[in-house]
Coordinates of C-alpha atoms in Angstrom, one line a residue:
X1 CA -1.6 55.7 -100.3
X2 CA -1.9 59.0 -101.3
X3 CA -2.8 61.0 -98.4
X4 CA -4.4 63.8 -100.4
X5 CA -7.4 60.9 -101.3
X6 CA -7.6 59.9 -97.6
X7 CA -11.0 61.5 -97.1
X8 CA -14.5 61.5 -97.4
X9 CA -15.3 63.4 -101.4
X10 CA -17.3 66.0 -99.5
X11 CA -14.2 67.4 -97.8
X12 CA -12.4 67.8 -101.7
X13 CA -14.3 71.6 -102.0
X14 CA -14.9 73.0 -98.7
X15 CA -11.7 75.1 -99.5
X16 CA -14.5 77.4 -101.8
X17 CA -17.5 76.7 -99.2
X18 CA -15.8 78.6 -96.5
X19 CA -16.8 82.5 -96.4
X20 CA -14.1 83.9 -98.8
X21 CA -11.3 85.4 -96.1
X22 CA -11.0 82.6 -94.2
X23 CA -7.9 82.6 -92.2
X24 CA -8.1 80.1 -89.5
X25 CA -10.2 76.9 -88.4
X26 CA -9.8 75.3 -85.0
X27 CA -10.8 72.3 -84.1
X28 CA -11.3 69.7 -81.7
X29 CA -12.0 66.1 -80.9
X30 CA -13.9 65.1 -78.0
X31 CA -15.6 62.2 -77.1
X32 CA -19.1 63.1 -76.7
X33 CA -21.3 59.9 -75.1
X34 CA -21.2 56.6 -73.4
X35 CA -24.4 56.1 -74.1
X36 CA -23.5 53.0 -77.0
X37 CA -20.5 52.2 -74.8
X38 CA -20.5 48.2 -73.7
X39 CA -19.2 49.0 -70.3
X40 CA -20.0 48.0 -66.8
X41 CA -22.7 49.7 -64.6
X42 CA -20.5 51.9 -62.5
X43 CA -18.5 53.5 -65.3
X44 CA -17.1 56.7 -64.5
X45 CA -17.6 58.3 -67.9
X46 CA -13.8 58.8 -68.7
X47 CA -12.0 57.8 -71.7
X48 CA -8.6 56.6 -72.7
X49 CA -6.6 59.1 -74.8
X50 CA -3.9 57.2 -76.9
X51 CA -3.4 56.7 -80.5
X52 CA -2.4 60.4 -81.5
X53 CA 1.2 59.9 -81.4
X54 CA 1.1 56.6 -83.6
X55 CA -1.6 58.6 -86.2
X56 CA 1.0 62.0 -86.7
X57 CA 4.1 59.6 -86.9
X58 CA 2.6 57.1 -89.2
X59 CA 0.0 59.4 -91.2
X60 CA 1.2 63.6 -90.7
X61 CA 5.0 62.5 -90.8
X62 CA 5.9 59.1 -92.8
X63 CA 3.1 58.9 -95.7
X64 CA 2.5 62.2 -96.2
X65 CA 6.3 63.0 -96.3
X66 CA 7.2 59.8 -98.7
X67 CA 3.7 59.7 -100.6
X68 CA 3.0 63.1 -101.0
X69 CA 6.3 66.0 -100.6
X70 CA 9.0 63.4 -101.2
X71 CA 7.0 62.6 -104.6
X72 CA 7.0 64.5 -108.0
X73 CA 4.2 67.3 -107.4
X74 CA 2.8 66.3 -110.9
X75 CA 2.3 62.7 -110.2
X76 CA 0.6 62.9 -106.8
X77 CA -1.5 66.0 -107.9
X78 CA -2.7 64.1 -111.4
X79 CA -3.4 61.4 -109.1
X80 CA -5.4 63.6 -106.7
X81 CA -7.2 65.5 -109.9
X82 CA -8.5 62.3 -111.8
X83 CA -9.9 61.1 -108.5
X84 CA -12.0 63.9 -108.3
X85 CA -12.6 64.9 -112.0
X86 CA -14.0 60.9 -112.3
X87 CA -15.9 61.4 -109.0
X88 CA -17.2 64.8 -108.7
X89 CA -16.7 65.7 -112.6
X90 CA -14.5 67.4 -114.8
X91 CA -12.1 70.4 -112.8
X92 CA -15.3 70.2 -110.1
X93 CA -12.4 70.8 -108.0
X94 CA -9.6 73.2 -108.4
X95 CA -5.7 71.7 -107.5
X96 CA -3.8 74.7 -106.9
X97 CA -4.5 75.1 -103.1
X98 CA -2.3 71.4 -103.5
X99 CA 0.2 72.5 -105.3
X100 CA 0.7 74.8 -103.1
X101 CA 1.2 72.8 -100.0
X102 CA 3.1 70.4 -101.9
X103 CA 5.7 73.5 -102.9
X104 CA 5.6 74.3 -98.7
X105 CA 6.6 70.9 -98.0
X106 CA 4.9 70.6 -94.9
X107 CA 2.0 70.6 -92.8
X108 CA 1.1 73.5 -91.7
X109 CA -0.6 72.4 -88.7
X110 CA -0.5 72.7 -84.7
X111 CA -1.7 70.3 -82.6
X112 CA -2.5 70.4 -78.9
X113 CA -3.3 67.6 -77.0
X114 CA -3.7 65.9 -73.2
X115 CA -1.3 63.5 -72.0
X116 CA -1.7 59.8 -74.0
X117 CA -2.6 57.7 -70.9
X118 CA -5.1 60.1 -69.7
X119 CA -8.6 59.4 -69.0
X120 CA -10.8 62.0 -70.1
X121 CA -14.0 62.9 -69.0
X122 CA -16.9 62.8 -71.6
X123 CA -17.6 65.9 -73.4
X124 CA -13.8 67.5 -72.7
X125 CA -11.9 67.7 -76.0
X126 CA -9.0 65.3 -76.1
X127 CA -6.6 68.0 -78.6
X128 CA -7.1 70.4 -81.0
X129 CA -5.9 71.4 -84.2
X130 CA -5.3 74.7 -86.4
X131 CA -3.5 75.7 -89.2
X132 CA -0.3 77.8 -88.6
X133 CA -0.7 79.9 -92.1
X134 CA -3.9 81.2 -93.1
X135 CA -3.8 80.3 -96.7
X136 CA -3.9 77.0 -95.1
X137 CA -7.0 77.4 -93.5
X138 CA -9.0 74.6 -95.7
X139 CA -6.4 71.8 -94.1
X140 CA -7.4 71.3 -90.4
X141 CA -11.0 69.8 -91.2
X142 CA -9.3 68.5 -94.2
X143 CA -7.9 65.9 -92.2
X144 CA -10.8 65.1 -90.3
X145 CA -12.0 61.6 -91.8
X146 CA -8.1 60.3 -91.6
X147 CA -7.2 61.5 -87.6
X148 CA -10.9 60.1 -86.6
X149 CA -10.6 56.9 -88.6
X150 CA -7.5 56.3 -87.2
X151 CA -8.0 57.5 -83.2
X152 CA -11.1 56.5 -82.3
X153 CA -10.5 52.8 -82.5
X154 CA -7.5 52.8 -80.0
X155 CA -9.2 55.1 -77.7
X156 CA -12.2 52.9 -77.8
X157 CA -9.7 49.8 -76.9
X158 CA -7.7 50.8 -74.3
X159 CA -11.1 52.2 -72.3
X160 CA -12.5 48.5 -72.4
X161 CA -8.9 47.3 -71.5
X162 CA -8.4 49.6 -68.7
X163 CA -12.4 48.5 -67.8
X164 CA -11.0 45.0 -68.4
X165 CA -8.4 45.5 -66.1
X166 CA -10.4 47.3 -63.1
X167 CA -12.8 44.4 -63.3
X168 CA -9.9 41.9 -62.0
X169 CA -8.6 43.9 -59.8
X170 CA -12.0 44.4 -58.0
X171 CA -12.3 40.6 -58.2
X172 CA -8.7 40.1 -57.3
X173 CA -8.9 42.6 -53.9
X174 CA -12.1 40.8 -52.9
X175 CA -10.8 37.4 -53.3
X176 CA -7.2 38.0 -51.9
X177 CA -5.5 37.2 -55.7
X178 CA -2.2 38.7 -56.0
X179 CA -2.7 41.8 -58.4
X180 CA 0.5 41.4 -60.1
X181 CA -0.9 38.3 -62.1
X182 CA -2.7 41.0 -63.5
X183 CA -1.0 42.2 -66.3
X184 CA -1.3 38.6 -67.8
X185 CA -4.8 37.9 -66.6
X186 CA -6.2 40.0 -69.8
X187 CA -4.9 38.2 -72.9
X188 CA -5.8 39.7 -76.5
X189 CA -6.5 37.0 -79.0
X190 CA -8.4 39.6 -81.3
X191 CA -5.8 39.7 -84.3
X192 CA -7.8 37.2 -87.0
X193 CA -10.8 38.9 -86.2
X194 CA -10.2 42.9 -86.7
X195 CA -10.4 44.9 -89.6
X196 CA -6.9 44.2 -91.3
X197 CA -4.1 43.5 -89.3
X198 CA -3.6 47.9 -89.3
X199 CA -6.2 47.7 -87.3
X200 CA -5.3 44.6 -85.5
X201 CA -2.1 46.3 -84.4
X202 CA -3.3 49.8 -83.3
X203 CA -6.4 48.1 -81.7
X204 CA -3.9 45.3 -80.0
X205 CA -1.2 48.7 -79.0
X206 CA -4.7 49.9 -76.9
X207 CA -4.9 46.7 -75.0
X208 CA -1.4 46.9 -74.2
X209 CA -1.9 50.1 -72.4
X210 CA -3.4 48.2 -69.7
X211 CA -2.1 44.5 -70.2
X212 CA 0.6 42.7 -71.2
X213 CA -0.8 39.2 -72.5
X214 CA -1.1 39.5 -75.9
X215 CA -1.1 37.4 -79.3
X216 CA -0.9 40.2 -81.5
X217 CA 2.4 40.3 -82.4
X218 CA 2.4 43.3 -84.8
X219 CA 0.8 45.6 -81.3
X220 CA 4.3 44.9 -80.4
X221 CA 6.1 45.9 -83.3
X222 CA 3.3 48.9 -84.0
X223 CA 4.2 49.8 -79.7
X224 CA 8.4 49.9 -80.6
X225 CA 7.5 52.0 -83.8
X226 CA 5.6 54.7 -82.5
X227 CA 5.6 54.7 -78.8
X228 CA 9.0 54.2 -78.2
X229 CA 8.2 50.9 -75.9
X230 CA 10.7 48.6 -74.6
X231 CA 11.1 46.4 -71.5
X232 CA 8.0 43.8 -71.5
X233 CA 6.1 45.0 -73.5
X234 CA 3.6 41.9 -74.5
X235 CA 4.0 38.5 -73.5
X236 CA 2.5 35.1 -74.4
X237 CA 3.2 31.2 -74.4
X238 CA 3.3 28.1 -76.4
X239 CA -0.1 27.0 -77.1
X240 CA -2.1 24.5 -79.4
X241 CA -4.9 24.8 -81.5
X242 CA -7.7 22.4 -83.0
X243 CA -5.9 21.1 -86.2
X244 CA -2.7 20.1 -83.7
X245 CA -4.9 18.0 -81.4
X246 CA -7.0 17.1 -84.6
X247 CA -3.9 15.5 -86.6
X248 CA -3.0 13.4 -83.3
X249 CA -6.2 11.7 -83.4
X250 CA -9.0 11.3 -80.8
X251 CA -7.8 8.3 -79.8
X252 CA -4.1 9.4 -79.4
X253 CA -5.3 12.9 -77.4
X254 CA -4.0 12.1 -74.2
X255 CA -0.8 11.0 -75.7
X256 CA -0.8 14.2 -77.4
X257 CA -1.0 16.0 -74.3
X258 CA 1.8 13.8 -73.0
X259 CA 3.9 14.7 -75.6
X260 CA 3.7 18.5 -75.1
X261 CA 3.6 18.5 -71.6
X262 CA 6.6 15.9 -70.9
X263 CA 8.7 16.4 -74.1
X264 CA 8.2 19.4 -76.1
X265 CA 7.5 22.1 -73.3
X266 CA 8.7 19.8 -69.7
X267 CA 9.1 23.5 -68.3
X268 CA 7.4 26.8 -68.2
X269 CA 3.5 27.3 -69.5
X270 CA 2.2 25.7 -72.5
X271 CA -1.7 26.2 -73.0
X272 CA -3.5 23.4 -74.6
X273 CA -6.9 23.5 -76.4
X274 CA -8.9 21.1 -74.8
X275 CA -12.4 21.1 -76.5
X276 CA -11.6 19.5 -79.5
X277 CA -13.7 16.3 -78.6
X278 CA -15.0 16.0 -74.9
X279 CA -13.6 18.6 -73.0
X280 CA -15.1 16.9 -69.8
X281 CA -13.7 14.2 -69.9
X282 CA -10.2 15.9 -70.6
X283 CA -10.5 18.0 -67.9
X284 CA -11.6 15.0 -65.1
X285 CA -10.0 11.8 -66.6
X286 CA -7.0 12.9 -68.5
X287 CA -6.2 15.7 -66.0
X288 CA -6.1 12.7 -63.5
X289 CA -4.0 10.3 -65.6
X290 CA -1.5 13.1 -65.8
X291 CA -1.2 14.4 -62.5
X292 CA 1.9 13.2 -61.9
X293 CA 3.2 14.4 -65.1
X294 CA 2.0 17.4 -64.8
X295 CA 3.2 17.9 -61.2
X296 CA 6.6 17.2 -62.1
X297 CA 7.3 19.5 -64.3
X298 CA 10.3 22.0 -64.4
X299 CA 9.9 25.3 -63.5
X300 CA 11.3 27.8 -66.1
X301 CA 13.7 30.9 -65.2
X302 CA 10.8 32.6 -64.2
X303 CA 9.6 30.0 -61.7
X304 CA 6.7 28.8 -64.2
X305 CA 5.3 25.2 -64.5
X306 CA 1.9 25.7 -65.4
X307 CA -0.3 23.7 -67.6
X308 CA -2.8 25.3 -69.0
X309 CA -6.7 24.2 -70.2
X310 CA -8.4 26.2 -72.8
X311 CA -12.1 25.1 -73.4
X312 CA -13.0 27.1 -76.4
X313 CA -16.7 26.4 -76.7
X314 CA -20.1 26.2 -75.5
X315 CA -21.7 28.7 -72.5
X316 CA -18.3 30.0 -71.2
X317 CA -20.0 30.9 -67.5
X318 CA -20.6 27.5 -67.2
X319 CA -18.0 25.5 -68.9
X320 CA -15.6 27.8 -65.8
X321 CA -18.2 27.9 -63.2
X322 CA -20.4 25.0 -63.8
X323 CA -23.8 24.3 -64.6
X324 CA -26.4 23.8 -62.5
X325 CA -28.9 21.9 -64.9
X326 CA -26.4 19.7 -65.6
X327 CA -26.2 15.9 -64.0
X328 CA -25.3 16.7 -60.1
X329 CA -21.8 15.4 -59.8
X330 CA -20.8 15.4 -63.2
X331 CA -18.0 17.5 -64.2
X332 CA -20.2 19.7 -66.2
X333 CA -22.3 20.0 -63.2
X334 CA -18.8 21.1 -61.6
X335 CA -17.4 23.4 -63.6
X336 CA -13.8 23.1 -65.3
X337 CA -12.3 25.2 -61.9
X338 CA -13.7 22.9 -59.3
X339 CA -12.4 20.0 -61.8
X340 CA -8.9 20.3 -61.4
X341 CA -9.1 21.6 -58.0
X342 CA -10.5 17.9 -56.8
X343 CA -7.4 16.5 -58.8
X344 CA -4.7 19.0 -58.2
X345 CA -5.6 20.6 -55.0
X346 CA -4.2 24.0 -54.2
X347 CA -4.0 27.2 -51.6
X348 CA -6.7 29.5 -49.6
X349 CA -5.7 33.0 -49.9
X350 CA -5.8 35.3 -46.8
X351 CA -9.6 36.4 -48.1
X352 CA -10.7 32.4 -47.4
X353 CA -10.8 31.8 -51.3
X354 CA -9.2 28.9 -52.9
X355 CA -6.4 29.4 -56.0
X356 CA -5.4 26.0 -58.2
X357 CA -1.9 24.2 -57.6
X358 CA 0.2 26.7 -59.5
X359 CA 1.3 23.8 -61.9
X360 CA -2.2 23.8 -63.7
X361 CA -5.0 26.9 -65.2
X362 CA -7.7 27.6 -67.3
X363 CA -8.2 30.2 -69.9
X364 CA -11.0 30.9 -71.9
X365 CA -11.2 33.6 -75.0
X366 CA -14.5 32.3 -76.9
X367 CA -16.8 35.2 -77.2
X368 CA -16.1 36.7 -73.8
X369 CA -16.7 40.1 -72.9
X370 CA -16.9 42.3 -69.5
X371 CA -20.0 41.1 -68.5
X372 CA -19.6 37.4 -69.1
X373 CA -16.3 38.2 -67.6
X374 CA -18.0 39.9 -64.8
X375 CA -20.6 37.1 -64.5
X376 CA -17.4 34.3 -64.8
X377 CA -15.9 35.9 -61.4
X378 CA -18.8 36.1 -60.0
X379 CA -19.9 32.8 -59.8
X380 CA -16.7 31.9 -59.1
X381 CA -15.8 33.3 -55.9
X382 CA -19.3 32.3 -55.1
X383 CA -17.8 28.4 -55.0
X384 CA -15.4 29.9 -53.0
X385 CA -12.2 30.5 -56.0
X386 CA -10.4 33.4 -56.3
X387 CA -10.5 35.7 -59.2
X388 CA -6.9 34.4 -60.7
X389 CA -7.7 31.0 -61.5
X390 CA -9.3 32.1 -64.9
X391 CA -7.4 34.3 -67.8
X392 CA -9.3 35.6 -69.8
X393 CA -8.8 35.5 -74.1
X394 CA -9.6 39.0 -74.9
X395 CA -11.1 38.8 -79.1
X396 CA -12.5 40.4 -81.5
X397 CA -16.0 39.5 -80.1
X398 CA -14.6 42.2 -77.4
X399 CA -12.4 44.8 -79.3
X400 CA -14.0 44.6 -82.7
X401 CA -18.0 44.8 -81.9
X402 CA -16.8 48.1 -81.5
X403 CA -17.6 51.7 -83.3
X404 CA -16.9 55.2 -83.2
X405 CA -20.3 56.2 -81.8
X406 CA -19.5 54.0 -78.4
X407 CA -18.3 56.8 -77.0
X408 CA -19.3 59.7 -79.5
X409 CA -16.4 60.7 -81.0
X410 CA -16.4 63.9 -83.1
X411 CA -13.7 65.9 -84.6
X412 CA -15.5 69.5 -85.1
X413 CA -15.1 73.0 -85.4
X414 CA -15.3 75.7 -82.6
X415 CA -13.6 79.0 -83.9
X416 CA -11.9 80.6 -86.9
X417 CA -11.2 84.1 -88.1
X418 CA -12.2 85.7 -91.2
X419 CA -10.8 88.6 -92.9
X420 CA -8.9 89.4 -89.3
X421 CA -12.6 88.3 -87.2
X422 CA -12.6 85.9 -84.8
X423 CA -15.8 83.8 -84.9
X424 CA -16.8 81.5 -82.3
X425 CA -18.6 78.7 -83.9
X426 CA -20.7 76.0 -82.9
X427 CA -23.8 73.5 -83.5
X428 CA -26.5 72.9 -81.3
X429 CA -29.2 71.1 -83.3
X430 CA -32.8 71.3 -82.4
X431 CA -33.6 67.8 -83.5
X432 CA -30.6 66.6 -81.3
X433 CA -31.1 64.9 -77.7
X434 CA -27.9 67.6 -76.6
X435 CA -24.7 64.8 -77.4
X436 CA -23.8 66.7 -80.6
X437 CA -24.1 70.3 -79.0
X438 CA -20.6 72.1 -79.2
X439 CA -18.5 74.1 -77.6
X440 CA -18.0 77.5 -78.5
X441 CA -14.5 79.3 -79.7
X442 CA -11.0 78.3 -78.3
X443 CA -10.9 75.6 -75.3
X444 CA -8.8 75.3 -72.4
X445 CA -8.7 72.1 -70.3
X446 CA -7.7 71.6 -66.9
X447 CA -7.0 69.0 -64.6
X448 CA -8.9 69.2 -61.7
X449 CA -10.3 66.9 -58.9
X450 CA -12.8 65.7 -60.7
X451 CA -10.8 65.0 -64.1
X452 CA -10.6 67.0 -67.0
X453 CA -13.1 69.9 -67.3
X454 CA -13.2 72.3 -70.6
X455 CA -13.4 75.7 -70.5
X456 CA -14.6 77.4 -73.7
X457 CA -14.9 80.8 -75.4
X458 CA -11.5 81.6 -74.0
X459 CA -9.6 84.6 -75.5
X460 CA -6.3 83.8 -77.2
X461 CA -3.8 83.9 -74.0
X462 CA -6.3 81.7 -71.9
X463 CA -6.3 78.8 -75.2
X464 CA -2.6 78.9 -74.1
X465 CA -2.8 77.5 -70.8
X466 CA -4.1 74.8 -69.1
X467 CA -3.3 70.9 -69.7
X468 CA -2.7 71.0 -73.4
X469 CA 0.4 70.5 -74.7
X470 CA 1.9 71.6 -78.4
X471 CA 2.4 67.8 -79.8
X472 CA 2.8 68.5 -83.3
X473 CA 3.7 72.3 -84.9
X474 CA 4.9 72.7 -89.0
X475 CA 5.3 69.1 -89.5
X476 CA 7.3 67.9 -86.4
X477 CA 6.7 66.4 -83.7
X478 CA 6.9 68.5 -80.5
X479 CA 6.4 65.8 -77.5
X480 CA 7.5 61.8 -78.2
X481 CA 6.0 60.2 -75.7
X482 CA 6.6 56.4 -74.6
X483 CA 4.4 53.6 -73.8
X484 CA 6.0 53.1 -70.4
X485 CA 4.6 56.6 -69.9
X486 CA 1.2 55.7 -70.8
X487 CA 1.0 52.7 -68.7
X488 CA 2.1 54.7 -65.7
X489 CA -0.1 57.1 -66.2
X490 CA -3.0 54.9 -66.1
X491 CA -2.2 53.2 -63.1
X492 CA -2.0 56.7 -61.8

């Protein structure tokens, strides 16, 4: 792609719309709402910066180093002029102000930006940007559509994660669950459902801020690439799906759960879709015929056994929990949980709730999302089961019902200097409800006991202090930060 045509056609000719003598724009992104945000009641109102550090690697650094000043100025500039002269008409907009960057050979840009891992409050600016040279001044807002096209998603992601993620451990403290089944208890199984597998990998790299269960391979690879990750970074297991069971037949299925659980996978987890026919009497009649089986299993290195159920249909509450209109007695009536429990037993935690033999589990990732999980825990401990028998499959029903007006994010302008004036700027519509009112000038965050809090219409040497840091100056980045960085700073 040719960077120059990442953008909305409206930002082609601002260049000319500014007042003549423009020098400087400064801007900033901040997440301005959670009004639209599908969140629990109880949300604090703070928001998950990450996904900078991936968009100036991947976007500021690679393409617009290899597809723009590593490429013959008259190629990528033709390019750039017949898109607008077809769109816009003929020389509607003027090139030189391109060929001009294109003989600088960078970007001459500075960004400043919080700590990735932090949660910001709403209406506190998560960075900002300016140019560095004043005949540049066109190219901060320039890049608007591409930084908030490619931020707001993973923002958005790792908030529900990290929402996700408080969730169990509420459930898990009440219950007695150990919290470091955590980290697995959240499993992303959103990849065939996003937006392109870009956007499967940058949404995936947000839920890996918070978990480590994941399907999403390319999260992993996008996490190594431009977050520096290593260590665990995502985990998963051998699992089926409906045209494996299919192909053995429905009147081979239990032999085709012997066969994976006694000689393809006799160790370690293996999840099995479970649904494919009658999923009740799977989970009450086959369960039983292979207890035994099942119980004698080898433990892997890692001291896992575990056989795994995945129902993948119908109303997940109660498939898990059980359904009260159903026959009294019947498994359905019982509830896959309370199922296996009456075949396979298990412990009471110190909290008086019950956790499965550790050799079987359920997991369930049709259509959930945090308040079916909620409700799924819930009802749950109120048979008496603790929080970590149930995983949770994390899709795209979760991480790709999603937009950029969840939690309001704008990238806009609050100051910039004209013919050596500094102008604080700003937009406070009259027909607005207050969400899209601005700050005014520079901005200053700090960290303070209450989060973040802004600070604007600072002078110069207050815009220098505070908790933002210089990321990205002149087409290099300042600050490299790691994903093990991020995590901790969540659990902070």
């Amino acid at each position: 792609m040719n960077p120059l045509t990442a953008i909305d056609f409206y930002k082609a000719d601002h260049r000319r719309q500014y007042p003549e003598g423009t020098e400087y724009v400064y801007s900033n992104l901040t997440p301005r709402s959670s009004r639209l945000a599908p969140v629990l009641d109880g949300f604090d109102d703070r928001v998950v910066l990450v996904g900078l550090q991936g968009y100036i690697k991947r976007i500021l650094m690679d393409a617009w180093d290899t597809h723009f000043f590593q490429q013959p100025k008259g190629k990528v500039i033709a390019k750039y002029k017949r898109r607008m002269d077809q769109a816009l008409g003929k020389d509607a907009v003027p090139v030189d102000h391109m060929e001009a960057l294109h003989d600088l050979g960078y970007l001459p840009l500075r960004i400043k930006a919080l700590p990735e891992g932090s949660r910001v409050n709403i209406k506190v600016p998560m960075f900002t940007m300016v140019n560095t040279k004043p005949e540049y001044f066109w190219l901060t807002n320039y890049l608007e559509t591409s930084i908030s096209a490619e931020v707001w998603k993973m923002c958005t992601t790792a908030t529900i994660a990290y929402e996700y993620k408080r969730l169990l451990t509420e459930f898990a403290v009440k219950t007695g669950a150990p919290l470091d089944f955590i980290p697995v208890q959240g499993h992303d199984f959103s990849c065939r459902g996003m937006s392109g597998l870009e956007d499967a990998a940058q949404s995936g790299m947000g839920h890996l801020t918070s978990f480590i269960g994941t399907d999403t391979v390319a999260a992993i690879d996008y996490a190594e690439d431009y977050y520096n990750a290593d260590g665990v970074i995502g985990v998963s297991v051998p699992a089926t799906e409906h045209s494996v069971m299919c192909m053995g037949t429905q009147d081979g299925e239990i032999e085709t759960f012997r066969r994976l659980i006694e000689d393809l996978y006799p160790s370690g987890v293996v999840s099995i879709v479970s649904d494919t026919w009658d999923f009740w009497q799977v989970i009450s009649e086959f369960a039983s015929e292979l207890k035994e089986t099942i119980l004698a299993r080898k433990e892997n290195e890692m001291g896992l056994a575990k056989v795994v159920f995945r129902p993948d249909s119908g109303d997940p509450i109660k498939v898990i929990c059980g359904d009260a209109d159903a026959e009294p007695g019947s498994p359905a009536y019982k509830g896959a949980v309370e199922c296996l429990w009456e075949i396979f037993g298990g412990e009471v935690t110190d909290e008086g709730y019950k956790v499965l033999n550790q050799r079987v589990g359920v997991i369930y990732g049709d259509s959930i999302t945090l308040q079916r999980a909620q409700a799924i825990l819930e009802g749950l401990a109120a048979k008496g089961f603790a929080s970590n028998n149930i995983v949770f499959g994390i899709g795209s029903f979760t991480y790709q019902y999603l937009t950029r007006d969840n939690f309001g994010f704008a990238l806009k302008a609050t100051w910039g200097q004209v013919n050596g004036e500094a102008r604080e700027i700003f937009k406070d519509p009259i027909t607005d409800n207050g969400e899209k009112k601005s700050a005014r000038g520079l901005l200053r965050v700090e960290e303070t006991e209450n989060g973040f809090e802004m600070f604007d219409q600072q002078t110069a040497e207050q815009e220098k202090q505070g908790a933002f840091k210089v990321v990205f100056e002149d087409g290099t980045l300042i600050i490299d930060q790691s994903l093990g960085e991020i995590r901790a700073r969540l659990v902070g």
